[in-house]
Short mmCIF file of C-alpha atoms in Angstrom, two decimals:
data_model
loop_
_atom_site.label_atom_id
_atom_site.label_comp_id
_atom_site.label_asym_id
_atom_site.label_seq_id
_atom_site.Cartn_x
_atom_site.Cartn_y
_atom_site.Cartn_z
CA MET A 1 -0.20 -35.89 3.22
CA PRO A 2 -1.48 -34.23 6.40
CA ARG A 3 -3.09 -30.82 6.07
CA TYR A 4 -2.31 -28.09 8.61
CA LYS A 5 -4.27 -24.99 9.48
CA ILE A 6 -2.28 -22.09 10.92
CA LEU A 7 -3.16 -18.73 12.50
CA ILE A 8 -0.84 -15.95 11.44
CA LYS A 9 -0.20 -12.54 13.02
CA TYR A 10 1.68 -9.95 10.99
CA ASP A 11 2.66 -6.32 10.91
CA GLY A 12 1.79 -5.42 7.31
CA SER A 13 3.90 -2.24 7.23
CA GLU A 14 6.80 -3.73 5.33
CA PHE A 15 4.91 -6.13 3.05
CA PHE A 16 3.35 -5.71 -0.36
CA GLY A 17 0.30 -7.37 1.10
CA TRP A 18 -0.51 -11.05 1.55
CA GLN A 19 -0.42 -12.43 -1.97
CA ILE A 20 2.77 -13.84 -3.43
CA GLN A 21 4.24 -11.72 -6.24
CA PRO A 22 7.53 -11.97 -8.08
CA GLU A 23 10.28 -9.67 -6.72
CA LYS A 24 8.07 -8.34 -3.91
CA ARG A 25 8.19 -9.07 -0.20
CA THR A 26 4.78 -10.57 0.67
CA VAL A 27 3.45 -12.48 3.68
CA GLN A 28 2.42 -15.49 1.63
CA GLY A 29 5.81 -15.46 -0.09
CA GLU A 30 7.69 -15.50 3.22
CA ILE A 31 5.55 -18.32 4.66
CA GLU A 32 5.81 -20.46 1.51
CA ARG A 33 9.57 -20.02 1.53
CA VAL A 34 9.84 -21.22 5.14
CA VAL A 35 7.30 -24.08 4.78
CA ASN A 36 9.14 -25.38 1.73
CA MET A 37 12.49 -25.06 3.49
CA MET A 38 11.14 -27.07 6.46
CA ALA A 39 9.67 -29.65 4.09
CA ARG A 40 13.04 -29.87 2.30
CA SER A 41 11.22 -29.42 -0.97
CA PRO A 42 13.75 -27.67 -3.19
CA LYS A 43 11.23 -27.15 -5.96
CA ASN A 44 8.95 -25.14 -3.64
CA TRP A 45 5.89 -27.12 -4.64
CA ILE A 46 4.00 -26.57 -1.39
CA ARG A 47 1.42 -23.79 -1.71
CA VAL A 48 0.15 -21.94 1.35
CA GLN A 49 -3.50 -20.96 0.87
CA GLY A 50 -4.78 -17.98 2.85
CA SER A 51 -8.36 -17.09 3.75
CA GLY A 52 -8.03 -14.13 1.39
CA ARG A 53 -5.70 -11.31 0.47
CA THR A 54 -4.75 -8.34 2.53
CA ASP A 55 -3.40 -5.21 0.85
CA THR A 56 -0.06 -3.47 1.27
CA GLY A 57 0.18 -2.07 4.80
CA VAL A 58 -2.85 -3.99 6.15
CA HIS A 59 -2.15 -5.99 9.32
CA ALA A 60 -3.49 -9.30 10.63
CA LEU A 61 -4.07 -10.46 14.16
CA ALA A 62 -5.24 -13.90 12.99
CA GLN A 63 -5.07 -14.54 9.27
CA VAL A 64 -5.79 -18.21 8.54
CA ALA A 65 -3.99 -20.39 6.01
CA HIS A 66 -3.68 -24.08 5.20
CA PHE A 67 -1.06 -26.21 3.48
CA ASP A 68 -0.22 -29.87 2.95
CA PHE A 69 3.01 -30.97 4.55
CA PRO A 70 4.98 -34.08 3.52
CA PHE A 71 5.69 -35.16 7.12
CA ASP A 72 3.17 -36.07 9.80
CA VAL A 73 4.63 -33.93 12.59
CA PRO A 74 3.00 -32.61 15.79
CA ALA A 75 1.29 -29.30 15.01
CA GLU A 76 2.93 -27.48 17.92
CA GLY A 77 6.39 -28.52 16.77
CA LEU A 78 5.61 -27.31 13.28
CA ARG A 79 4.37 -24.00 14.70
CA LYS A 80 7.57 -23.44 16.70
CA GLY A 81 9.69 -24.33 13.70
CA LEU A 82 7.84 -21.79 11.55
CA CYS A 83 8.10 -19.08 14.23
CA SER A 84 11.82 -19.54 14.65
CA LYS A 85 12.45 -19.29 10.90
CA LEU A 86 10.00 -16.55 9.90
CA PRO A 87 11.07 -12.89 9.90
CA PHE A 88 10.18 -10.85 13.02
CA ASP A 89 7.16 -9.20 11.44
CA ILE A 90 5.29 -12.52 11.00
CA THR A 91 4.46 -15.07 13.66
CA VAL A 92 2.31 -18.21 13.81
CA THR A 93 0.13 -18.14 16.91
CA ALA A 94 -1.58 -21.55 16.50
CA ALA A 95 -1.40 -24.66 14.33
CA GLU A 96 -3.50 -27.80 14.06
CA GLN A 97 -3.96 -30.74 11.74
CA VAL A 98 -7.23 -30.53 9.85
CA ALA A 99 -9.25 -32.74 7.53
CA ASP A 100 -8.23 -32.88 3.87
CA ASP A 101 -11.35 -31.00 2.85
CA PHE A 102 -10.61 -27.98 5.03
CA HIS A 103 -9.91 -24.95 2.82
CA ALA A 104 -8.79 -21.64 4.37
CA GLN A 105 -10.67 -19.62 1.76
CA TYR A 106 -13.69 -21.73 0.74
CA SER A 107 -14.51 -23.13 4.19
CA ALA A 108 -14.53 -19.66 5.79
CA HIS A 109 -17.91 -18.73 7.19
CA ASP A 110 -17.24 -15.17 8.25
CA LYS A 111 -14.46 -12.68 8.71
CA THR A 112 -13.96 -9.89 11.19
CA TYR A 113 -11.98 -6.73 10.48
CA TRP A 114 -10.87 -4.17 13.04
CA TYR A 115 -10.18 -0.57 12.05
CA ARG A 116 -8.16 1.58 14.44
CA PHE A 117 -8.49 5.28 13.84
CA SER A 118 -6.53 8.10 15.48
CA THR A 119 -8.19 11.46 16.01
CA ALA A 120 -5.06 13.09 17.48
CA GLU A 121 -4.01 16.47 16.12
CA PHE A 122 -0.74 15.07 14.75
CA LYS A 123 0.23 11.53 13.93
CA ASP A 124 1.83 9.77 16.88
CA PRO A 125 5.31 8.40 15.99
CA PHE A 126 4.40 5.06 17.57
CA LYS A 127 1.02 4.81 15.84
CA TYR A 128 1.35 6.12 12.30
CA LYS A 129 1.89 2.64 10.86
CA TYR A 130 -0.84 1.12 13.05
CA THR A 131 -3.79 3.51 12.78
CA GLY A 132 -5.62 5.55 10.22
CA HIS A 133 -5.42 9.27 10.97
CA TRP A 134 -7.62 12.24 10.09
CA HIS A 135 -7.55 15.33 12.23
CA ARG A 136 -10.97 16.80 11.49
CA LYS A 137 -14.05 17.41 13.55
CA LEU A 138 -15.88 14.12 14.00
CA ASP A 139 -19.33 13.79 15.56
CA PHE A 140 -19.19 10.37 17.19
CA ALA A 141 -22.97 10.27 17.75
CA LYS A 142 -23.62 10.64 14.03
CA MET A 143 -21.31 7.77 13.15
CA GLU A 144 -22.88 5.68 15.91
CA ALA A 145 -26.36 6.42 14.55
CA ALA A 146 -25.36 5.51 10.99
CA ILE A 147 -23.21 2.40 11.43
CA GLY A 148 -26.15 0.02 12.01
CA ASP A 149 -27.28 0.64 8.41
CA TYR A 150 -24.40 -1.55 7.26
CA VAL A 151 -25.84 -4.67 8.92
CA GLY A 152 -27.69 -7.10 6.67
CA GLU A 153 -27.53 -8.51 3.17
CA HIS A 154 -26.83 -5.77 0.65
CA ASP A 155 -25.41 -5.14 -2.78
CA TRP A 156 -22.07 -3.46 -1.92
CA ILE A 157 -21.18 -2.22 -5.38
CA SER A 158 -21.08 1.41 -4.18
CA PHE A 159 -18.42 0.31 -1.66
CA ALA A 160 -16.20 -1.63 -4.06
CA ALA A 161 -12.93 -0.27 -5.40
CA SER A 162 -12.57 -0.55 -9.13
CA GLY A 163 -10.52 -3.52 -10.28
CA PHE A 164 -12.34 -6.14 -8.20
CA GLN A 165 -13.15 -9.44 -9.77
CA ALA A 166 -15.96 -10.87 -7.66
CA LYS A 167 -18.82 -12.72 -9.37
CA THR A 168 -21.38 -10.99 -7.22
CA THR A 169 -21.33 -7.84 -5.11
CA ILE A 170 -23.93 -9.20 -2.67
CA ARG A 171 -22.49 -9.74 0.81
CA THR A 172 -23.92 -9.97 4.31
CA VAL A 173 -22.59 -7.93 7.20
CA TYR A 174 -23.45 -9.61 10.50
CA SER A 175 -22.31 -6.88 12.84
CA ALA A 176 -20.89 -3.35 12.71
CA LYS A 177 -19.58 -1.70 15.88
CA ILE A 178 -17.98 1.60 16.81
CA GLU A 179 -16.18 2.32 20.07
CA ALA A 180 -14.70 5.55 21.39
CA HIS A 181 -11.36 5.39 23.19
CA PRO A 182 -10.93 9.02 24.20
CA GLU A 183 -7.98 8.36 26.54
CA ASP A 184 -5.98 7.21 23.50
CA GLU A 185 -7.63 9.67 21.07
CA GLU A 186 -8.83 6.69 19.03
CA ILE A 187 -12.03 5.40 17.51
CA TRP A 188 -12.33 1.69 16.76
CA PHE A 189 -14.58 0.12 14.16
CA GLU A 190 -15.31 -3.59 13.84
CA PHE A 191 -17.14 -5.36 11.04
CA SER A 192 -18.04 -9.05 10.73
CA GLY A 193 -19.46 -10.43 7.54
CA SER A 194 -19.71 -13.28 5.09
CA GLY A 195 -17.00 -11.69 3.00
CA PHE A 196 -15.86 -8.27 1.84
CA LEU A 197 -15.11 -6.86 -1.60
CA TYR A 198 -11.78 -5.30 -2.50
CA ASN A 199 -11.28 -2.21 -0.26
CA GLN A 200 -14.84 -2.53 1.05
CA VAL A 201 -13.97 -2.16 4.74
CA ARG A 202 -11.76 0.86 4.11
CA ILE A 203 -14.52 2.53 2.07
CA MET A 204 -17.10 1.69 4.78
CA VAL A 205 -14.84 3.46 7.30
CA GLY A 206 -14.33 6.36 4.88
CA VAL A 207 -18.11 6.86 4.51
CA LEU A 208 -18.58 6.79 8.29
CA LEU A 209 -15.85 9.41 8.76
CA GLU A 210 -17.51 11.64 6.18
CA ILE A 211 -20.80 11.21 8.04
CA GLY A 212 -19.03 12.12 11.31
CA ASN A 213 -17.49 15.15 9.63
CA GLY A 214 -20.86 16.32 8.24
CA VAL A 215 -19.88 15.89 4.58
CA ARG A 216 -22.59 13.24 4.24
CA PRO A 217 -25.97 13.06 5.98
CA VAL A 218 -26.50 10.41 8.65
CA ASP A 219 -28.76 8.32 6.40
CA ASP A 220 -26.38 8.33 3.43
CA ILE A 221 -25.46 4.63 3.73
CA GLN A 222 -29.03 3.68 2.74
CA ARG A 223 -28.78 5.96 -0.29
CA LEU A 224 -25.44 4.40 -1.31
CA PHE A 225 -27.04 0.93 -1.30
CA THR A 226 -29.76 2.28 -3.60
CA VAL A 227 -27.69 4.24 -6.11
CA ARG A 228 -25.31 1.34 -6.86
CA ASP A 229 -22.53 3.59 -8.15
CA ARG A 230 -18.83 3.04 -7.53
CA GLN A 231 -18.09 6.74 -8.00
CA GLU A 232 -20.20 7.82 -5.03
CA ALA A 233 -17.83 6.77 -2.24
CA ARG A 234 -14.23 7.44 -3.15
CA PHE A 235 -12.61 8.19 0.19
CA THR A 236 -10.80 5.00 1.20
CA ALA A 237 -9.46 5.04 4.77
CA PRO A 238 -5.69 4.30 4.95
CA ALA A 239 -4.47 0.69 4.99
CA SER A 240 -2.38 1.33 8.13
CA GLY A 241 -5.48 1.22 10.40
CA LEU A 242 -6.92 -2.05 9.08
CA TYR A 243 -6.46 -5.42 10.79
CA LEU A 244 -7.86 -8.81 9.76
CA LYS A 245 -8.96 -9.82 13.25
CA SER A 246 -10.37 -13.31 12.81
CA VAL A 247 -11.79 -15.81 10.35
CA ASP A 248 -14.46 -18.23 11.52
CA TYR A 249 -15.17 -21.66 10.06
CA MET B 1 16.90 35.88 19.85
CA PRO B 2 14.27 33.97 21.80
CA ARG B 3 15.21 30.52 23.03
CA TYR B 4 12.67 27.68 22.79
CA LYS B 5 12.51 24.43 24.72
CA ILE B 6 10.73 21.55 23.00
CA LEU B 7 9.59 18.06 24.04
CA ILE B 8 10.12 15.47 21.34
CA LYS B 9 8.61 12.01 20.93
CA TYR B 10 10.18 9.65 18.43
CA ASP B 11 10.17 6.07 17.24
CA GLY B 12 13.90 5.37 17.08
CA SER B 13 13.59 2.30 14.82
CA GLU B 14 14.55 4.06 11.64
CA PHE B 15 17.13 6.51 12.98
CA PHE B 16 20.85 6.23 13.55
CA GLY B 17 20.21 7.64 17.00
CA TRP B 18 19.82 11.25 18.11
CA GLN B 19 23.11 12.85 17.19
CA ILE B 20 23.58 14.50 13.83
CA GLN B 21 25.99 12.64 11.52
CA PRO B 22 26.85 13.16 7.87
CA GLU B 23 24.94 10.93 5.44
CA LYS B 24 22.88 9.31 8.23
CA ARG B 25 19.24 9.80 9.16
CA THR B 26 19.26 11.06 12.76
CA VAL B 27 16.62 12.72 14.95
CA GLN B 28 18.73 15.83 15.60
CA GLY B 29 19.48 16.05 11.87
CA GLU B 30 15.78 15.97 10.95
CA ILE B 31 14.83 18.58 13.56
CA GLU B 32 17.69 20.93 12.63
CA ARG B 33 16.69 20.66 8.98
CA VAL B 34 13.08 21.64 9.75
CA VAL B 35 13.97 24.39 12.26
CA ASN B 36 16.36 25.97 9.76
CA MET B 37 13.79 25.69 7.00
CA MET B 38 11.19 27.45 9.18
CA ALA B 39 13.75 30.11 10.14
CA ARG B 40 14.55 30.62 6.45
CA SER B 41 18.24 30.26 7.31
CA PRO B 42 19.78 28.83 4.19
CA LYS B 43 23.15 28.34 5.84
CA ASN B 44 21.63 26.09 8.53
CA TRP B 45 23.31 27.97 11.33
CA ILE B 46 20.70 27.10 13.99
CA ARG B 47 21.82 24.24 16.21
CA VAL B 48 19.29 22.14 18.10
CA GLN B 49 20.78 21.03 21.42
CA GLY B 50 19.33 17.88 23.01
CA SER B 51 19.46 16.74 26.64
CA GLY B 52 21.79 13.97 25.51
CA ARG B 53 22.21 11.33 22.84
CA THR B 54 20.11 8.27 22.29
CA ASP B 55 21.51 5.31 20.34
CA THR B 56 20.31 3.71 17.12
CA GLY B 57 16.91 2.11 17.74
CA VAL B 58 16.33 3.80 21.13
CA HIS B 59 13.00 5.62 21.43
CA ALA B 60 11.94 8.77 23.26
CA LEU B 61 8.62 9.69 24.84
CA ALA B 62 9.89 13.12 25.86
CA GLN B 63 13.40 14.00 24.77
CA VAL B 64 14.12 17.67 25.49
CA ALA B 65 15.98 20.09 23.24
CA HIS B 66 16.52 23.84 22.95
CA PHE B 67 17.37 26.19 20.11
CA ASP B 68 17.49 29.92 19.40
CA PHE B 69 15.02 31.07 16.78
CA PRO B 70 15.34 34.33 14.81
CA PHE B 71 11.63 35.20 15.15
CA ASP B 72 9.67 35.82 18.33
CA VAL B 73 6.70 33.58 17.53
CA PRO B 74 4.10 31.98 19.85
CA ALA B 75 5.47 28.64 21.07
CA GLU B 76 2.32 26.73 20.16
CA GLY B 77 2.45 27.99 16.58
CA LEU B 78 6.09 26.98 16.33
CA ARG B 79 5.20 23.53 17.70
CA LYS B 80 2.48 23.01 15.12
CA GLY B 81 4.76 24.17 12.34
CA LEU B 82 7.43 21.69 13.39
CA CYS B 83 4.90 18.84 13.68
CA SER B 84 3.50 19.46 10.25
CA LYS B 85 6.96 19.46 8.63
CA LEU B 86 8.70 16.69 10.56
CA PRO B 87 8.59 13.09 9.30
CA PHE B 88 5.91 10.83 10.85
CA ASP B 89 8.32 9.13 13.25
CA ILE B 90 9.08 12.38 15.12
CA THR B 91 6.62 14.71 16.78
CA VAL B 92 6.89 17.72 19.08
CA THR B 93 4.48 17.35 22.00
CA ALA B 94 5.18 20.68 23.74
CA ALA B 95 7.07 23.94 23.20
CA GLU B 96 7.74 26.98 25.35
CA GLN B 97 9.95 30.05 25.37
CA VAL B 98 12.65 29.79 28.00
CA ALA B 99 15.34 32.04 29.47
CA ASP B 100 18.60 32.46 27.54
CA ASP B 101 20.50 30.50 30.15
CA PHE B 102 18.33 27.40 29.83
CA HIS B 103 20.41 24.57 28.38
CA ALA B 104 18.79 21.22 27.51
CA GLN B 105 21.90 19.28 28.49
CA TYR B 106 23.59 21.29 31.26
CA SER B 107 20.42 22.43 33.05
CA ALA B 108 19.05 18.87 33.28
CA HIS B 109 18.64 17.69 36.84
CA ASP B 110 17.61 14.12 36.25
CA LYS B 111 16.56 11.72 33.53
CA THR B 112 14.17 8.81 33.53
CA TYR B 113 14.48 5.81 31.25
CA TRP B 114 11.86 3.14 30.69
CA TYR B 115 12.78 -0.34 29.53
CA ARG B 116 10.05 -2.53 28.08
CA PHE B 117 10.90 -6.20 28.01
CA SER B 118 8.93 -9.02 26.39
CA THR B 119 9.03 -12.49 27.92
CA ALA B 120 6.84 -14.07 25.22
CA GLU B 121 7.99 -17.30 23.65
CA PHE B 122 8.39 -15.67 20.22
CA LYS B 123 8.76 -12.03 19.26
CA ASP B 124 5.41 -10.39 18.61
CA PRO B 125 5.27 -8.79 15.13
CA PHE B 126 3.83 -5.60 16.63
CA LYS B 127 6.40 -5.41 19.44
CA TYR B 128 9.77 -6.46 18.10
CA LYS B 129 10.85 -2.89 17.42
CA TYR B 130 9.40 -1.64 20.70
CA THR B 131 10.56 -4.15 23.33
CA GLY B 132 13.63 -6.12 24.27
CA HIS B 133 13.02 -9.85 24.06
CA TRP B 134 14.62 -12.86 25.76
CA HIS B 135 12.69 -16.07 26.10
CA ARG B 136 14.40 -17.64 29.08
CA LYS B 137 13.29 -18.54 32.55
CA LEU B 138 13.16 -15.36 34.64
CA ASP B 139 12.57 -15.30 38.39
CA PHE B 140 10.80 -11.99 38.90
CA ALA B 141 11.25 -12.11 42.69
CA LYS B 142 15.04 -12.29 42.31
CA MET B 143 15.11 -9.23 40.02
CA GLU B 144 12.80 -7.40 42.40
CA ALA B 145 15.07 -8.23 45.33
CA ALA B 146 18.17 -7.05 43.47
CA ILE B 147 17.01 -3.87 41.72
CA GLY B 148 17.15 -1.69 44.86
CA ASP B 149 20.92 -2.10 44.96
CA TYR B 150 21.15 0.28 42.02
CA VAL B 151 19.79 3.21 44.04
CA GLY B 152 22.31 5.70 45.37
CA GLU B 153 25.59 7.33 44.37
CA HIS B 154 27.95 4.77 42.87
CA ASP B 155 30.90 4.44 40.57
CA TRP B 156 29.28 2.88 37.48
CA ILE B 157 32.44 1.90 35.64
CA SER B 158 31.42 -1.80 35.62
CA PHE B 159 28.24 -0.73 33.79
CA ALA B 160 29.86 1.47 31.15
CA ALA B 161 30.35 0.35 27.58
CA SER B 162 33.86 0.87 26.28
CA GLY B 163 34.28 3.99 24.19
CA PHE B 164 32.60 6.39 26.62
CA GLN B 165 34.19 9.76 27.21
CA ALA B 166 32.83 10.93 30.55
CA LYS B 167 35.14 12.74 32.96
CA THR B 168 33.82 10.75 35.89
CA THR B 169 31.93 7.49 36.20
CA ILE B 170 30.22 8.56 39.43
CA ARG B 171 26.47 8.94 39.00
CA THR B 172 23.45 8.88 41.30
CA VAL B 173 20.40 6.72 40.64
CA TYR B 174 17.39 8.15 42.46
CA SER B 175 14.96 5.32 41.81
CA ALA B 176 14.89 1.88 40.19
CA LYS B 177 11.60 0.10 39.66
CA ILE B 178 10.42 -3.18 38.17
CA GLU B 179 6.82 -4.03 37.25
CA ALA B 180 5.31 -7.27 35.98
CA HIS B 181 2.69 -7.06 33.23
CA PRO B 182 1.78 -10.75 32.88
CA GLU B 183 -1.29 -10.09 30.70
CA ASP B 184 1.04 -8.63 28.05
CA GLU B 185 3.92 -11.00 28.82
CA GLU B 186 6.07 -7.97 29.62
CA ILE B 187 8.32 -6.74 32.39
CA TRP B 188 8.95 -2.99 32.71
CA PHE B 189 11.98 -1.37 34.28
CA GLU B 190 12.30 2.31 35.13
CA PHE B 191 15.39 4.17 36.27
CA SER B 192 15.74 7.81 37.29
CA GLY B 193 19.12 9.33 37.88
CA SER B 194 21.42 12.33 37.66
CA GLY B 195 22.77 11.00 34.39
CA PHE B 196 23.76 7.72 32.79
CA LEU B 197 26.94 6.58 31.07
CA TYR B 198 26.99 5.24 27.53
CA ASN B 199 24.88 2.02 27.45
CA GLN B 200 24.54 2.09 31.24
CA VAL B 201 20.76 1.53 31.34
CA ARG B 202 20.93 -1.34 28.86
CA ILE B 203 23.72 -3.00 30.88
CA MET B 204 21.74 -2.44 34.13
CA VAL B 205 18.80 -4.27 32.51
CA GLY B 206 21.14 -7.00 31.21
CA VAL B 207 22.53 -7.63 34.70
CA LEU B 208 19.02 -7.83 36.17
CA LEU B 209 17.96 -10.34 33.50
CA GLU B 210 21.00 -12.48 34.28
CA ILE B 211 20.06 -12.34 37.96
CA GLY B 212 16.50 -13.35 37.07
CA ASN B 213 17.84 -16.19 34.96
CA GLY B 214 20.13 -17.44 37.74
CA VAL B 215 23.38 -16.72 35.86
CA ARG B 216 24.31 -14.19 38.54
CA PRO B 217 23.54 -14.29 42.29
CA VAL B 218 20.96 -11.84 43.66
CA ASP B 219 23.65 -9.72 45.37
CA ASP B 220 25.86 -9.42 42.29
CA ILE B 221 25.15 -5.72 41.72
CA GLN B 222 26.99 -4.89 44.96
CA ARG B 223 29.97 -6.95 43.77
CA LEU B 224 29.98 -5.15 40.39
CA PHE B 225 30.22 -1.78 42.15
CA THR B 226 33.23 -3.11 44.08
CA VAL B 227 35.20 -4.82 41.31
CA ARG B 228 35.15 -1.74 39.02
CA ASP B 229 35.75 -3.79 35.86
CA ARG B 230 34.15 -3.08 32.50
CA GLN B 231 34.56 -6.70 31.42
CA GLU B 232 32.31 -8.08 34.16
CA ALA B 233 28.93 -7.09 32.67
CA ARG B 234 28.90 -7.55 28.94
CA PHE B 235 25.26 -8.42 28.21
CA THR B 236 23.67 -5.22 26.91
CA ALA B 237 19.87 -5.44 26.56
CA PRO B 238 18.66 -4.51 23.03
CA ALA B 239 18.12 -0.86 22.09
CA SER B 240 14.56 -1.61 20.89
CA GLY B 241 13.19 -1.79 24.47
CA LEU B 242 14.70 1.48 25.70
CA TYR B 243 12.76 4.76 25.93
CA LEU B 244 13.96 8.12 27.21
CA LYS B 245 10.86 8.86 29.26
CA SER B 246 11.49 12.30 30.73
CA VAL B 247 14.11 14.88 31.59
CA ASP B 248 13.58 17.09 34.63
CA TYR B 249 15.02 20.57 35.16
#
């Protein structure tokens, strides 16, 4: 059976995250339902494998998934069929046939997350589902000075939420960027890495905001790598600002 | 009692429009609830008067309303109090004390509506609540050639939804603009006028789209003014793309 790779864009606001769960509306659940309907497989045996989970409220600009389809159809036709049957908060932006050994999770080389943060005094009605928000004094220069400390291979245990089940907490961050967008009262963060632990990106953003606010010193990221203590960084930036931007293979 | 004028921004997606209704979540209902709470008026006697209604799903960048408040408080403090108590999909962007004879509806001189239209092949998950969408061939030049016919004093009865209760259907449109935003696959419309009948802006957009699609000739707007028939223009563009942009006094 041919294997297809798809790129998926979704507004996570009304989903209980990516991963399929009984009785909950999830992105994976919606896509599996539609793929199985198109495959006319009443027993819903086709599984749609994503590059990884996203949490409740987290968005994706280009989540990647693969599945095996019983018919050898043109990828673009399959994409249009999926788009026309999926709910309005999910769309498939690209589709291609891939080799049988392509795996959306295990073949992934690196992932990029975007975090969109609003510094406005009050939440904007058109942004509250699409940004994190914290109206406190933030020193951009301090965050800019600190963010480079994230780059490299580190043990991220101080940045992991409890409840994670990874074999190792060693990960490599390839790049970490911060951008000011004063005209929109926003600050954007972007992180690329080999992989991220559960809630890691949101805790990384939380630590930077506390550095910007003066709660932590500018060199505190280095200390957090040394102390290896999950209790040291407990401020997790809201899910609403987080976007899975791309997955590279 | 001092009278206050406020500017209100709201995401209309989760409201049954502006006007207060029993058992329904409306923008006016939410604001009246908070104003009365802040005024400590348990009988909810304070009425919040808007510049006019907006329908279910219609947004506002700057709806205007007035109300009389029992305490003479600084407008900016009142604004912040409202913002902090209103739900996240409504915010108050400005507040000022005004003369007792200021009336948000009757003092209004003109209103501007913005219509945001997506021409993308499929609805974008981040836009479907915030744009109208119609994936058909649209000749921008034809719409551009036609839109000027809206300007001026006309009898708009062909553009009125049934069920309206206006004394007269004569209104003046001061300006009518169309803008292409090809990088976002969007077309924007903007109309300023002395006032608009129920659904008038959405029908005006619908007629333009039908002209762009070739269903109607380019000079059909002139004919619609002449025939004076509510059955002639029945395609009403979706509420999701419509924004009350400003009200001038």
